[in-house]
Coordinates of C-alpha atoms and ligand atoms in Angstrom, one line a residue:
M1 CA 135.7 129.2 47.5
P2 CA 133.7 125.8 46.5
I3 CA 132.2 125.8 43.0
A4 CA 128.4 125.3 43.5
T5 CA 125.7 126.8 43.3
V6 CA 123.9 128.6 46.6
N7 CA 120.8 130.1 45.5
P8 CA 121.6 133.8 47.1
A9 CA 117.7 134.3 47.8
T10 CA 117.8 131.6 50.4
G11 CA 121.2 130.8 51.0
E12 CA 120.6 126.8 49.5
V13 CA 123.3 124.9 48.5
L14 CA 121.7 123.6 45.3
K15 CA 124.7 121.2 43.7
T16 CA 128.3 121.6 44.3
F17 CA 131.4 120.2 41.6
D18 CA 134.1 119.0 42.0
P19 CA 137.4 121.0 40.1
T20 CA 138.9 119.3 36.8
P21 CA 141.6 117.8 37.7
D22 CA 145.4 118.5 36.5
G23 CA 145.0 116.1 34.0
E24 CA 141.5 117.3 32.1
V25 CA 142.6 120.7 32.3
D26 CA 145.3 119.6 30.0
A27 CA 143.8 117.8 27.8
A28 CA 141.2 120.6 27.5
I29 CA 143.7 123.1 26.6
G30 CA 145.3 120.5 24.0
R31 CA 141.7 120.4 22.8
A32 CA 141.6 124.1 22.5
D33 CA 145.2 124.4 20.6
E34 CA 143.3 121.7 17.7
A35 CA 140.5 123.2 17.8
Y36 CA 142.9 126.5 17.3
R37 CA 144.7 125.0 13.8
A38 CA 141.2 123.9 12.3
L39 CA 139.4 127.9 12.7
R40 CA 142.6 129.4 11.3
G41 CA 141.2 127.3 7.6
T42 CA 137.6 128.5 8.2
T43 CA 136.4 131.5 6.5
V44 CA 135.0 134.9 8.6
A45 CA 132.0 133.6 6.6
Q46 CA 132.2 130.4 8.7
R47 CA 132.6 131.4 12.0
G48 CA 130.3 134.3 11.2
A49 CA 127.6 131.4 10.2
W50 CA 128.5 130.0 13.7
L51 CA 128.1 132.4 15.6
T52 CA 124.6 134.0 14.2
A53 CA 123.5 130.4 15.8
A54 CA 124.6 130.8 19.5
A55 CA 122.8 134.4 18.9
D56 CA 119.6 132.2 17.5
L57 CA 119.9 130.4 20.1
L58 CA 120.4 132.6 23.0
D59 CA 117.1 133.9 21.8
A60 CA 115.4 131.1 22.3
E61 CA 116.5 129.8 25.6
A62 CA 117.1 133.5 27.0
E63 CA 114.1 131.9 29.6
Q64 CA 115.9 129.1 30.5
I65 CA 119.2 130.4 30.7
G66 CA 117.8 133.4 32.2
R67 CA 116.3 131.7 35.2
L68 CA 120.1 129.8 35.7
M69 CA 121.3 132.6 36.1
T70 CA 118.9 134.2 38.9
T71 CA 119.2 130.7 40.8
E72 CA 122.7 131.2 40.5
M73 CA 123.5 134.8 41.6
G74 CA 120.4 136.3 42.1
K75 CA 119.5 139.3 39.9
T76 CA 116.1 139.5 38.9
L77 CA 114.7 137.2 36.1
A78 CA 113.7 140.4 34.2
A79 CA 117.8 141.3 33.7
A80 CA 118.6 138.2 33.3
K81 CA 116.6 138.0 30.2
A82 CA 117.4 141.2 29.0
E83 CA 121.3 140.1 29.4
A84 CA 120.9 137.3 27.2
A85 CA 118.9 139.1 24.7
K86 CA 122.2 141.5 24.6
C87 CA 124.3 139.0 24.2
A88 CA 122.5 137.7 21.4
T89 CA 123.0 141.5 19.8
A90 CA 126.7 141.1 20.2
C91 CA 127.1 137.8 18.7
R92 CA 124.9 139.2 15.3
Y93 CA 126.9 142.5 15.5
Y94 CA 130.5 140.4 15.5
A95 CA 129.1 137.7 13.0
E96 CA 128.2 140.8 10.4
N97 CA 131.3 143.2 10.9
A98 CA 134.5 140.5 11.7
A99 CA 135.0 140.7 8.0
D100 CA 135.8 144.7 8.2
F101 CA 137.4 144.6 11.2
L102 CA 139.5 141.7 10.0
A103 CA 140.5 143.0 6.4
D104 CA 144.0 144.1 5.4
A105 CA 144.2 148.0 6.9
P106 CA 146.7 149.4 3.9
A107 CA 149.6 151.4 4.8
D108 CA 151.3 154.1 2.8
A109 CA 153.8 151.7 1.0
A110 CA 155.8 154.8 -0.6
A111 CA 156.9 155.9 2.5
V112 CA 158.9 153.1 3.6
G113 CA 160.0 152.1 0.5
A114 CA 157.6 149.1 -0.7
R115 CA 155.2 148.0 -3.5
R116 CA 152.4 146.7 -1.1
A117 CA 152.7 147.7 3.0
F118 CA 149.5 146.9 5.2
V119 CA 148.5 145.1 8.9
R120 CA 147.2 141.8 8.5
Y121 CA 145.2 140.5 11.5
Q122 CA 145.6 137.3 12.7
P123 CA 144.7 135.2 15.6
I124 CA 146.9 134.3 18.2
G125 CA 145.9 131.1 20.0
P126 CA 144.0 130.0 23.2
V127 CA 143.0 132.5 25.7
L128 CA 142.2 131.9 29.1
A129 CA 139.2 134.6 30.4
V130 CA 138.7 134.6 33.8
M131 CA 134.7 136.2 34.5
P132 CA 133.1 137.3 37.3
W133 CA 128.9 136.0 37.9
N134 CA 127.5 139.5 37.8
F135 CA 126.8 139.6 34.6
P136 CA 127.3 135.4 34.1
L137 CA 126.7 135.3 30.2
W138 CA 127.5 138.9 28.7
Q139 CA 131.0 139.0 30.6
V140 CA 132.1 136.3 28.8
V141 CA 129.9 136.2 25.6
R142 CA 131.6 140.2 24.8
F143 CA 135.2 138.0 25.1
A144 CA 134.2 135.2 23.9
A145 CA 132.3 136.6 20.6
P146 CA 135.0 138.6 18.9
A147 CA 137.7 135.4 19.8
L148 CA 136.4 133.2 18.5
M149 CA 135.3 135.3 15.3
A150 CA 139.1 136.4 14.8
G151 CA 139.9 132.4 15.0
N152 CA 141.1 132.5 18.3
T153 CA 139.7 129.4 20.5
G154 CA 138.8 130.1 24.1
L155 CA 139.2 128.6 27.9
L156 CA 136.5 130.1 30.6
K157 CA 137.5 129.7 34.2
H158 CA 134.4 131.2 35.5
A159 CA 133.4 132.6 38.8
S160 CA 133.0 129.4 41.2
N161 CA 129.4 130.7 42.4
V162 CA 128.1 130.3 38.5
P163 CA 129.2 127.2 37.8
Q164 CA 125.8 125.5 35.4
T165 CA 125.9 129.0 33.7
A166 CA 129.4 128.1 32.8
L167 CA 129.0 124.8 31.7
W168 CA 126.0 126.2 29.7
L169 CA 127.9 128.7 27.8
A170 CA 130.8 125.8 26.5
E171 CA 127.5 124.0 25.0
L172 CA 126.1 127.3 24.1
F173 CA 129.4 127.4 21.5
H174 CA 129.2 123.3 21.0
R175 CA 125.6 123.3 19.5
A176 CA 126.2 126.3 17.4
G177 CA 128.2 124.4 15.2
F178 CA 132.1 125.5 16.3
P179 CA 134.7 122.7 16.4
A180 CA 134.7 120.8 19.7
G181 CA 137.6 122.3 21.9
A182 CA 137.0 125.5 20.5
F183 CA 135.3 127.0 23.5
A184 CA 136.1 125.4 26.9
T185 CA 135.1 126.0 30.5
L186 CA 137.0 124.8 33.3
L187 CA 135.8 124.3 36.4
V188 CA 138.8 125.0 38.8
G189 CA 139.5 127.9 41.4
S190 CA 141.6 130.8 41.5
D191 CA 144.5 128.6 42.1
A192 CA 144.8 126.8 39.1
V193 CA 144.9 129.7 37.0
E194 CA 148.8 130.2 36.7
R195 CA 149.7 127.0 35.9
I196 CA 146.7 127.7 33.2
I197 CA 148.9 130.5 32.2
A198 CA 152.0 129.0 32.3
D199 CA 151.5 126.4 29.5
P200 CA 153.1 127.2 26.1
R201 CA 150.1 126.7 24.7
V202 CA 147.8 129.2 26.2
R203 CA 149.0 132.7 24.7
A204 CA 146.7 135.3 26.4
A205 CA 144.7 135.6 29.4
T206 CA 142.1 138.6 30.1
L207 CA 140.1 138.8 33.6
T208 CA 137.4 140.9 34.5
G209 CA 137.3 141.4 38.6
S210 CA 138.5 142.9 41.1
E211 CA 141.4 144.4 41.5
G212 CA 143.1 141.1 43.8
A213 CA 142.4 139.4 40.7
G214 CA 144.1 141.4 38.1
R215 CA 147.3 142.0 40.0
S216 CA 147.6 138.9 40.3
I217 CA 146.7 137.9 36.9
A218 CA 148.9 140.5 35.7
A219 CA 151.9 138.9 38.0
A220 CA 151.4 135.4 36.7
A221 CA 151.3 136.3 32.8
G222 CA 154.3 138.7 33.1
R223 CA 156.2 135.5 35.3
H224 CA 155.3 133.9 31.6
L225 CA 155.4 136.5 29.2
K226 CA 151.7 136.5 28.1
K227 CA 149.8 139.3 27.1
T228 CA 147.2 140.4 29.3
V229 CA 143.1 142.4 29.4
L230 CA 142.0 143.5 32.7
E231 CA 139.3 145.0 33.3
L232 CA 138.2 145.9 36.9
G233 CA 136.4 147.9 39.3
G234 CA 134.6 150.8 39.4
S235 CA 133.2 153.6 42.2
D236 CA 131.9 156.0 39.1
P237 CA 131.0 159.2 39.8
F238 CA 127.7 160.4 39.3
V239 CA 128.2 164.9 38.6
V240 CA 125.5 166.6 38.2
M241 CA 125.8 170.1 37.6
P242 CA 122.7 173.6 38.3
S243 CA 122.2 172.8 34.4
A244 CA 121.1 169.3 34.7
D245 CA 117.1 167.9 34.4
V246 CA 117.4 166.7 37.8
A247 CA 114.4 165.1 37.5
A248 CA 115.9 162.8 35.2
A249 CA 119.5 162.7 36.2
A250 CA 117.7 161.7 39.1
E251 CA 115.9 158.7 37.2
V252 CA 118.6 157.5 35.6
A253 CA 120.9 157.5 38.8
T254 CA 118.6 155.5 41.0
T255 CA 119.1 152.6 37.6
A256 CA 122.3 153.3 37.5
R257 CA 123.2 152.5 41.5
C258 CA 121.0 149.6 41.4
Q259 CA 120.6 147.7 38.4
N260 CA 122.0 144.4 38.3
N261 CA 121.0 144.5 42.6
G262 CA 123.4 147.5 42.6
Q263 CA 126.6 144.4 41.6
S264 CA 127.8 146.2 38.3
C265 CA 131.5 147.4 37.8
I266 CA 129.4 150.8 35.7
A267 CA 126.4 151.0 38.3
A268 CA 127.2 154.8 39.5
K269 CA 128.2 154.9 42.8
R270 CA 129.4 158.2 44.0
F271 CA 126.7 161.0 43.2
I272 CA 128.5 164.0 43.5
V273 CA 126.1 167.0 43.2
H274 CA 125.8 170.3 43.0
T275 CA 125.0 173.1 45.6
D276 CA 122.4 174.7 44.0
V277 CA 120.7 171.6 43.2
F278 CA 121.7 168.9 46.0
D279 CA 118.2 169.5 47.7
A280 CA 115.9 169.1 44.8
F281 CA 118.2 165.9 44.0
A282 CA 118.7 164.1 47.0
E283 CA 114.9 164.5 47.5
A284 CA 113.9 162.8 44.2
F285 CA 116.8 160.3 44.6
T286 CA 115.9 159.2 47.7
V287 CA 112.2 159.0 47.6
R288 CA 113.6 157.2 44.4
M289 CA 115.4 155.0 45.9
A290 CA 112.8 153.7 48.7
K291 CA 110.9 153.0 46.3
L292 CA 112.5 150.4 45.0
R293 CA 110.2 146.9 45.2
V294 CA 113.1 144.6 47.2
G295 CA 112.0 140.6 46.6
D296 CA 111.6 137.3 44.9
P297 CA 113.8 137.7 41.9
M298 CA 111.6 135.8 40.3
D299 CA 108.8 137.9 40.4
A300 CA 108.5 140.1 38.2
G301 CA 107.5 143.4 40.1
T302 CA 110.7 142.8 41.5
D303 CA 113.8 145.5 41.2
V304 CA 116.6 144.4 43.8
G305 CA 117.3 141.0 44.9
P306 CA 119.5 139.8 46.9
L307 CA 123.5 140.2 47.0
A308 CA 125.1 137.3 44.7
T309 CA 127.1 135.9 47.7
E310 CA 127.7 136.5 51.6
R311 CA 130.7 137.6 51.5
G312 CA 129.7 140.4 48.9
R313 CA 126.6 141.1 51.3
D314 CA 129.1 141.4 54.1
D315 CA 131.5 143.9 52.7
V316 CA 128.4 146.2 51.7
D317 CA 126.7 146.6 55.3
G318 CA 130.7 146.0 56.9
Q319 CA 131.0 149.8 54.4
V320 CA 128.2 151.3 55.8
R321 CA 128.1 150.3 59.3
D322 CA 131.9 151.9 59.3
A323 CA 130.8 155.4 57.6
V324 CA 128.0 155.7 60.3
D325 CA 130.4 154.8 62.7
K326 CA 132.3 157.6 61.7
G327 CA 129.6 160.3 61.6
A328 CA 127.9 159.9 58.1
R329 CA 124.2 159.9 57.6
V330 CA 121.5 157.2 55.8
L331 CA 118.6 159.3 53.7
V332 CA 116.9 155.9 53.3
G333 CA 117.7 152.0 54.2
G334 CA 121.6 151.1 55.4
E335 CA 119.7 148.3 57.6
R336 CA 120.4 145.1 56.5
P337 CA 117.1 142.5 57.3
D338 CA 117.2 139.5 59.1
R339 CA 116.1 137.2 56.9
D340 CA 117.4 133.8 54.8
G341 CA 119.6 135.2 51.8
W342 CA 121.9 137.7 51.2
W343 CA 119.9 140.7 51.0
Y344 CA 120.5 144.4 51.4
P345 CA 118.6 147.4 50.9
P346 CA 118.7 150.1 48.1
T347 CA 120.5 153.1 50.4
V348 CA 121.5 156.4 50.7
V349 CA 124.4 157.8 52.5
T350 CA 125.9 161.3 53.1
D351 CA 128.0 163.8 55.2
L352 CA 131.1 160.9 53.6
T353 CA 134.5 161.9 54.9
P354 CA 137.9 160.8 53.3
A355 CA 138.5 158.9 56.4
M356 CA 135.6 156.6 55.8
R357 CA 136.0 153.3 53.6
M358 CA 133.0 154.0 51.4
W359 CA 134.9 157.3 50.4
A360 CA 138.0 155.6 48.6
E361 CA 136.4 152.3 47.9
E362 CA 134.2 150.5 45.7
V363 CA 130.6 149.5 46.9
F364 CA 129.2 146.6 45.0
G365 CA 125.6 146.4 46.4
P366 CA 123.0 148.9 46.2
V367 CA 124.7 151.8 48.4
A368 CA 125.0 155.8 46.5
G369 CA 127.5 157.9 48.3
L370 CA 126.1 161.1 48.0
Y371 CA 128.5 163.9 47.9
R372 CA 127.9 168.2 48.1
V373 CA 130.4 170.4 46.0
S374 CA 130.5 174.1 45.2
S375 CA 131.8 174.1 41.4
Y376 CA 132.9 173.0 38.4
D377 CA 136.6 172.1 39.3
E378 CA 135.1 171.0 43.1
A379 CA 133.2 169.0 41.2
V380 CA 136.2 167.5 39.0
E381 CA 138.4 166.8 41.9
L382 CA 135.8 164.4 43.7
A383 CA 135.2 161.9 40.5
N384 CA 138.9 161.8 40.3
G385 CA 139.5 161.2 44.0
T386 CA 140.0 157.6 44.1
A387 CA 142.4 155.6 42.0
L388 CA 140.1 153.6 40.0
G389 CA 139.1 154.9 36.3
L390 CA 136.2 152.8 34.6
G391 CA 133.0 154.9 34.0
A392 CA 132.2 158.8 34.9
N393 CA 128.8 160.2 34.7
A394 CA 127.8 163.7 34.1
W395 CA 124.9 165.7 34.2
T396 CA 124.5 169.5 32.5
R397 CA 122.9 171.2 29.6
D398 CA 125.9 173.2 29.0
P399 CA 128.0 172.9 25.8
D400 CA 130.8 174.1 27.3
E401 CA 130.8 171.9 30.5
Q402 CA 130.1 168.8 28.4
E403 CA 133.6 169.4 26.4
R404 CA 135.4 169.5 29.3
F405 CA 133.7 167.2 31.3
A406 CA 134.8 164.6 28.6
T407 CA 137.9 165.9 28.9
D408 CA 138.8 166.4 32.5
L409 CA 137.3 163.3 33.5
D410 CA 139.7 160.7 34.6
A411 CA 138.2 157.2 33.2
G412 CA 137.9 155.1 30.0
S413 CA 134.6 156.6 29.2
V414 CA 132.8 159.4 30.1
F415 CA 128.7 159.6 29.7
V416 CA 127.0 163.1 29.7
N417 CA 122.8 163.4 30.6
G418 CA 122.9 159.5 30.0
M419 CA 123.5 155.7 32.0
T420 CA 127.5 154.9 31.8
T421 CA 126.5 151.6 29.8
S422 CA 128.5 148.9 27.3
Y423 CA 127.4 149.0 23.6
P424 CA 129.2 146.3 21.6
Q425 CA 129.5 149.1 19.5
L426 CA 132.2 151.2 21.6
P427 CA 135.3 150.2 23.2
F428 CA 134.9 149.4 26.9
G429 CA 137.8 149.7 29.4
G430 CA 139.0 151.7 32.1
V431 CA 142.3 153.1 33.5
R432 CA 144.2 153.7 36.3
N433 CA 143.7 150.4 38.8
S434 CA 140.1 150.0 36.5
G435 CA 142.7 148.0 34.4
Y436 CA 144.4 148.3 31.0
G437 CA 143.3 147.3 27.5
R438 CA 139.0 147.5 26.0
E439 CA 137.3 144.7 24.8
L440 CA 134.4 145.2 22.8
S441 CA 133.9 147.5 19.2
A442 CA 137.1 146.6 16.3
L443 CA 139.8 147.5 19.2
G444 CA 138.6 145.0 21.6
M445 CA 138.4 142.5 18.8
R446 CA 142.0 143.1 18.1
E447 CA 143.1 142.9 21.6
F448 CA 143.7 139.3 20.8
C449 CA 145.4 139.4 17.6
N450 CA 148.7 139.2 16.3
I451 CA 148.9 143.2 14.1
K452 CA 151.2 142.0 11.2
T453 CA 152.7 144.2 9.4
V454 CA 153.5 142.7 5.8
W455 CA 155.8 144.8 3.4
V456 CA 156.9 143.8 0.3
G457 CA 159.5 145.0 -2.4
E458 CA 159.9 144.6 -5.9
G459 CA 161.9 142.2 -5.9
G460 CA 164.9 143.5 -7.9
A461 CA 168.2 144.5 -6.0
P462 CA 168.9 146.7 -4.0
A463 CA 166.1 145.3 -1.8
G464 CA 163.6 148.4 -1.3
N465 CA 164.3 149.1 1.7
A466 CA 168.3 148.6 2.5
G467 CA 169.4 151.7 1.1
A468 CA 171.0 155.0 2.9
G469 CA 168.6 155.9 6.0
A470 CA 167.7 152.8 6.7
H471 CA 167.8 150.9 10.3
A472 CA 167.7 147.9 11.3
E473 CA 166.4 147.3 14.9
Ligands
NAP501 P1 137.3 138.0 42.2 O1 137.0 137.9 43.0 O2 137.9 139.5 40.9 O3 136.5 137.1 41.1 C1 136.4 137.3 39.4 C2 136.9 135.8 38.7 O4 138.7 136.2 38.6 C3 136.6 134.5 39.3 O5 136.6 133.4 38.3 C4 137.7 134.4 40.2 O6 137.3 133.1 40.5 C5 138.9 134.6 39.8 N1 140.0 135.0 40.8 C6 139.4 136.1 41.9 N2 140.9 135.8 42.5 C7 142.2 135.5 41.9 C8 143.2 135.2 41.6 N3 143.5 135.5 42.7 N4 144.0 134.6 40.9 C9 143.5 133.8 39.7 N5 141.6 134.0 39.6 C10 141.1 134.8 41.0 O7 135.7 139.5 41.7 P2 134.8 139.5 42.0 O8 134.7 140.2 43.3 O9 133.4 137.9 42.9 O10 133.6 140.3 41.4 C11 133.7 141.8 41.4 C12 134.6 142.9 41.1 O11 134.5 142.5 39.9 C13 134.3 144.4 41.1 O12 135.7 144.5 41.3 C14 133.6 144.7 40.3 O13 133.8 146.0 40.0 C15 134.4 143.7 39.3 N6 133.9 144.0 38.0 C16 134.3 144.8 36.8 C17 133.8 144.5 35.2 C18 135.3 145.1 34.5 O14 133.9 145.4 33.2 N7 135.5 146.3 34.6 C19 132.5 143.5 35.2 C20 132.4 142.5 36.2 C21 133.0 143.1 37.2 P3 136.7 132.7 42.0 O15 135.0 132.8 41.7 O16 137.2 131.4 42.2 O17 137.2 133.0 43.4

């Protein structure tokens, strides 16, 4: 994929970039390693001050960086500015809470024959971050903020269609005060990733992206024994049960499916509705989807802009065509407009069967699959019926069902009567083919820490843990 800014609203190539040569990549890794050694000597308070300065820059420049994101990947300007604000919130969250998250955690010293025993969280070094274009700031900041606070450094390989946002991000952390090299952008293609992972100075890798990229990066990391965190795709179920507030569910369903022009990993994609409320939900949802305004993403009145890439738009179109050819019914949308740029309208498709691609594949655009079920068990079976398990939504006012959904839905998060969202305060990640590991909260920060056990004895003979019953491993 060429490294270039292509306006998805028009298809116009605005700027192209040559890939960073290997020699410069190696030099950037060297600077990241030096910056790691420098960061280890700084206090959490110092790093927090720099991260707070980054938050202030994100707030002050939200309009500028928002326009850049909209130009590069087509999200509405309003959504882009909200993304910058969310990044600022996450930076402040980690600046304020990192001292607690990184504090030594005492263990039961007496039980292990020690005078003192505790866990210490320490940084591990430069981490490679391979990131997608869909939330070009947020995906990066939710990795970078905890990583830098922990004392790690970051090397960003961003998606090839958001190079200017990637360069802005590297500048952001440097302007905020972090040492040179603490966070660098490498303008490289995916073919350069294994070489970077192989470098002994790079200690770990994190990917947010597709299943295919996940398999490839995990395999490379396995060959070089590097830890990975993988945030992959989702085909989140949105279950509506008879006790649900159907109007509220339909309202949230529309946003949950079409936010970010339908290109969110945790977008609700499969709407699984109990037969008692199916017709009411289908009607309310279809009306709302039809009302969404599709247009120039820079306009304040636009709800849905273009898809980010031509290939992405063609994929979505192909999935809908495949379903229709095999007997599915389109309730609204479903026709790719004949105009420049990568457009696709909000669409609802029903009467889906397992023979259709949409049944099991993630649809990365504003297209909802609508399914009818007749019982709780059928809803859960269908909800869990793909290989993915990122988020899940359930709408019910029955407290017993709420509890059961929380347990039975096989996903990294379950949101009941509300939209699946990422918050700095809550861990985020998936199960099964949606990946492994967690981002955000204290858990996300500790993914890239050396969780070090420290055992301190009295110092007299014999050593406290070497008596009868002790085992060396
Ligand atoms: P993608 O093709 O996997 O791209 C994501 C990143 O991985 C890009 O930087 C890309 O570089 C790189 N990449 C692709 N193939 C690679 C390979 N074989 N080896 C190394 N790097 C590789 O993802 P996408 O299709 O653009 O993005 C949409 C996918 O991301 C969806 O499946 C979505 O659900 C998922 N996603 C998941 C989350 C989450 O938090 N779980 C969040 C957002 C998106 P190039 O651009 O140079 O190809």
